[in-house]
Tab-separated table of C-alpha atoms in Angstrom:
chain	number	residue	atom	x	y	z
A	30	MET	CA	10.923	4.415	-20.388
A	31	GLU	CA	9.443	1.329	-18.720
A	32	ILE	CA	6.048	1.380	-17.034
A	33	ALA	CA	3.867	-1.262	-15.366
A	34	PHE	CA	0.487	-1.153	-13.692
A	35	ASP	CA	-1.238	-3.294	-11.107
A	36	LYS	CA	-4.394	-3.034	-9.038
A	37	VAL	CA	-5.252	-4.204	-5.531
A	38	THR	CA	-8.732	-4.314	-4.019
A	39	ALA	CA	-9.319	-4.446	-0.257
A	40	LYS	CA	-12.028	-3.692	2.309
A	41	GLY	CA	-12.425	-1.248	5.139
A	42	HIS	CA	-12.659	-2.323	8.781
A	43	GLU	CA	-14.174	-0.741	11.887
A	44	ASN	CA	-10.771	-0.777	13.657
A	45	VAL	CA	-8.933	1.286	11.020
A	46	ARG	CA	-7.104	4.061	12.885
A	47	ALA	CA	-4.264	5.021	10.508
A	48	LEU	CA	-2.037	6.698	13.105
A	49	HIS	CA	1.386	5.282	12.236
A	50	LYS	CA	4.128	7.841	11.569
A	51	THR	CA	6.270	5.961	9.053
A	52	THR	CA	4.214	3.320	7.209
A	53	PHE	CA	0.849	2.197	5.982
A	54	GLU	CA	-0.180	-1.358	5.259
A	55	ILE	CA	-2.793	-3.280	3.331
A	56	THR	CA	-3.307	-6.874	4.465
A	57	ARG	CA	-4.972	-9.989	3.143
A	58	ASP	CA	-6.035	-10.834	6.693
A	59	PRO	CA	-9.785	-10.331	7.197
A	60	TRP	CA	-9.350	-8.909	10.711
A	61	LEU	CA	-7.672	-5.948	12.363
A	62	THR	CA	-7.028	-5.165	16.020
A	63	LEU	CA	-6.599	-1.661	17.412
A	64	LYS	CA	-2.848	-2.333	17.727
A	65	GLY	CA	-2.562	-2.373	13.919
A	66	ASP	CA	-2.452	1.398	13.641
A	67	CYS	CA	-0.671	1.343	10.262
A	68	ILE	CA	-3.226	-0.923	8.553
A	69	ILE	CA	-5.687	0.932	6.348
A	70	ALA	CA	-7.520	-1.995	4.697
A	71	VAL	CA	-8.085	-5.747	5.102
A	72	SER	CA	-9.138	-8.727	2.969
A	73	ALA	CA	-6.959	-7.582	0.078
A	74	ASP	CA	-7.027	-9.651	-3.089
A	75	LYS	CA	-3.230	-9.379	-3.369
A	76	ALA	CA	-0.069	-9.037	-1.318
A	77	VAL	CA	3.341	-8.100	-2.718
A	78	CYS	CA	4.037	-11.663	-3.910
A	79	HIS	CA	0.950	-11.542	-6.151
A	80	LEU	CA	1.887	-8.394	-8.063
A	81	SER	CA	2.615	-8.760	-11.764
A	82	ARG	CA	6.063	-9.841	-12.887
A	83	GLU	CA	6.361	-6.616	-14.908
A	84	PHE	CA	5.530	-4.425	-11.906
A	85	LYS	CA	8.040	-6.214	-9.669
A	86	SER	CA	10.734	-6.089	-12.353
A	87	ILE	CA	10.497	-2.317	-12.685
A	88	ALA	CA	9.948	-1.611	-8.971
A	89	SER	CA	13.029	-3.602	-7.974
A	90	ASN	CA	15.364	-0.954	-9.387
A	91	ASP	CA	16.939	1.824	-7.326
A	92	ASP	CA	15.963	4.434	-9.922
A	93	SER	CA	12.292	3.473	-10.194
A	94	ILE	CA	9.361	5.595	-9.058
A	95	ILE	CA	6.212	4.032	-7.638
A	96	ILE	CA	2.859	5.791	-7.492
A	97	ALA	CA	-0.131	4.505	-5.526
A	98	VAL	CA	-3.587	5.976	-6.091
A	99	LEU	CA	-5.931	4.966	-3.271
A	100	THR	CA	-9.624	5.462	-3.933
A	101	CYS	CA	-12.969	4.778	-2.255
A	102	ASN	CA	-15.916	5.983	-4.308
A	103	ASP	CA	-15.332	9.718	-4.769
A	104	VAL	CA	-12.497	10.110	-2.241
A	105	TYR	CA	-8.847	9.477	-3.101
A	106	ASP	CA	-5.251	10.075	-2.102
A	107	ILE	CA	-1.965	9.688	-3.956
A	108	VAL	CA	1.330	8.453	-2.536
A	109	VAL	CA	4.631	8.656	-4.412
A	110	GLY	CA	7.729	6.708	-3.439
A	111	ARG	CA	10.704	4.823	-4.755
A	112	GLY	CA	11.520	1.288	-5.714
A	113	SER	CA	14.689	-0.481	-4.610
A	114	SER	CA	16.955	-3.293	-5.691
A	115	LYS	CA	16.470	-4.608	-2.128
A	116	LEU	CA	12.734	-5.274	-2.641
A	117	THR	CA	12.034	-9.028	-2.702
A	118	PHE	CA	8.209	-9.121	-2.980
A	119	GLU	CA	8.098	-12.394	-1.015
A	120	ASP	CA	5.284	-11.744	1.463
A	121	CYS	CA	1.950	-13.296	0.512
A	122	ARG	CA	-0.041	-11.607	3.311
A	123	ARG	CA	0.807	-7.907	3.273
A	124	MET	CA	2.078	-4.899	1.419
A	125	VAL	CA	3.800	-2.135	3.352
A	126	PHE	CA	4.458	1.378	2.066
A	127	ARG	CA	7.415	2.886	3.981
A	128	LYS	CA	8.652	6.452	4.411
A	129	SER	CA	12.069	5.102	5.400
A	130	THR	CA	14.552	3.141	3.286
A	131	PHE	CA	14.054	-0.034	5.342
A	132	THR	CA	13.035	-3.054	3.288
A	133	SER	CA	11.653	-6.451	4.202
A	134	LYS	CA	9.762	-9.160	2.362
A	135	ASP	CA	6.470	-7.179	2.570
A	136	THR	CA	7.782	-3.800	1.355
A	137	ILE	CA	6.262	-2.426	-1.848
A	138	MET	CA	7.658	1.121	-1.683
A	139	ILE	CA	10.347	3.076	0.183
A	140	LYS	CA	10.673	6.843	0.660
A	141	ALA	CA	6.870	7.109	0.501
A	142	SER	CA	5.501	10.632	0.535
A	143	LYS	CA	2.925	9.728	3.218
A	144	SER	CA	2.394	7.431	6.169
A	145	SER	CA	-1.001	6.252	7.396
A	146	ARG	CA	-1.411	9.272	9.670
A	147	GLU	CA	-0.797	11.614	6.698
A	148	LEU	CA	-3.342	10.045	4.372
A	149	SER	CA	-6.555	11.941	3.627
A	150	ARG	CA	-8.774	11.819	6.699
A	151	LYS	CA	-11.820	11.657	4.417
A	152	LEU	CA	-10.385	8.475	2.938
A	153	ILE	CA	-9.594	7.027	6.365
A	154	GLU	CA	-13.112	7.801	7.632
A	155	LYS	CA	-14.547	5.852	4.689
A	156	LEU	CA	-12.171	2.953	5.439
A	157	LYS	CA	-13.672	2.581	8.929
A	158	ASN	CA	-16.728	1.093	7.206
A	159	PRO	CA	-16.369	-2.690	6.685
A	160	ASN	CA	-18.627	-2.493	3.617
A	161	ILE	CA	-16.417	-0.005	1.749
A	162	ILE	CA	-14.076	-1.159	-1.016
A	163	LEU	CA	-10.617	0.374	-1.426
A	164	GLU	CA	-9.084	0.262	-4.885
A	165	VAL	CA	-5.343	0.818	-5.107
A	166	TYR	CA	-3.904	1.568	-8.525
A	167	LEU	CA	-0.153	0.953	-8.605
A	168	ILE	CA	2.210	2.381	-11.198
A	169	ALA	CA	5.927	1.541	-11.434
A	170	ILE	CA	8.024	3.757	-13.700
A	171	ARG	CA	11.643	3.584	-14.749
A	172	VAL	CA	13.069	6.248	-17.036
């Protein structure tokens, strides 16, 4: 079995809505408009291009499993998805978690168990505060 871990830290924003049906996104951009209804956090310290070599190596296999634990203080949610040999990890601005099998340079996970509208509403309420910190613990596993 192969396993790799990574961690991303980001901030909440007053315009977080989390209404998208098929994705959620974390961005390095410090701003968010109301049109960005998939974005759950801003000012991230990493995008997909910054993830560890070990994480990307495992996640870029069709048989890999990816787990994301999203936490703000005492509130959390867990999303499980799949890796893919089509993941390129090229985007240095964003990371997108997708329920579909579509991939692009910002995709970190496909076949995600949740979209932004399905994430814990307690978590999303916390993320509407620009002073809140979101910690995302990422685990890539290949058996």
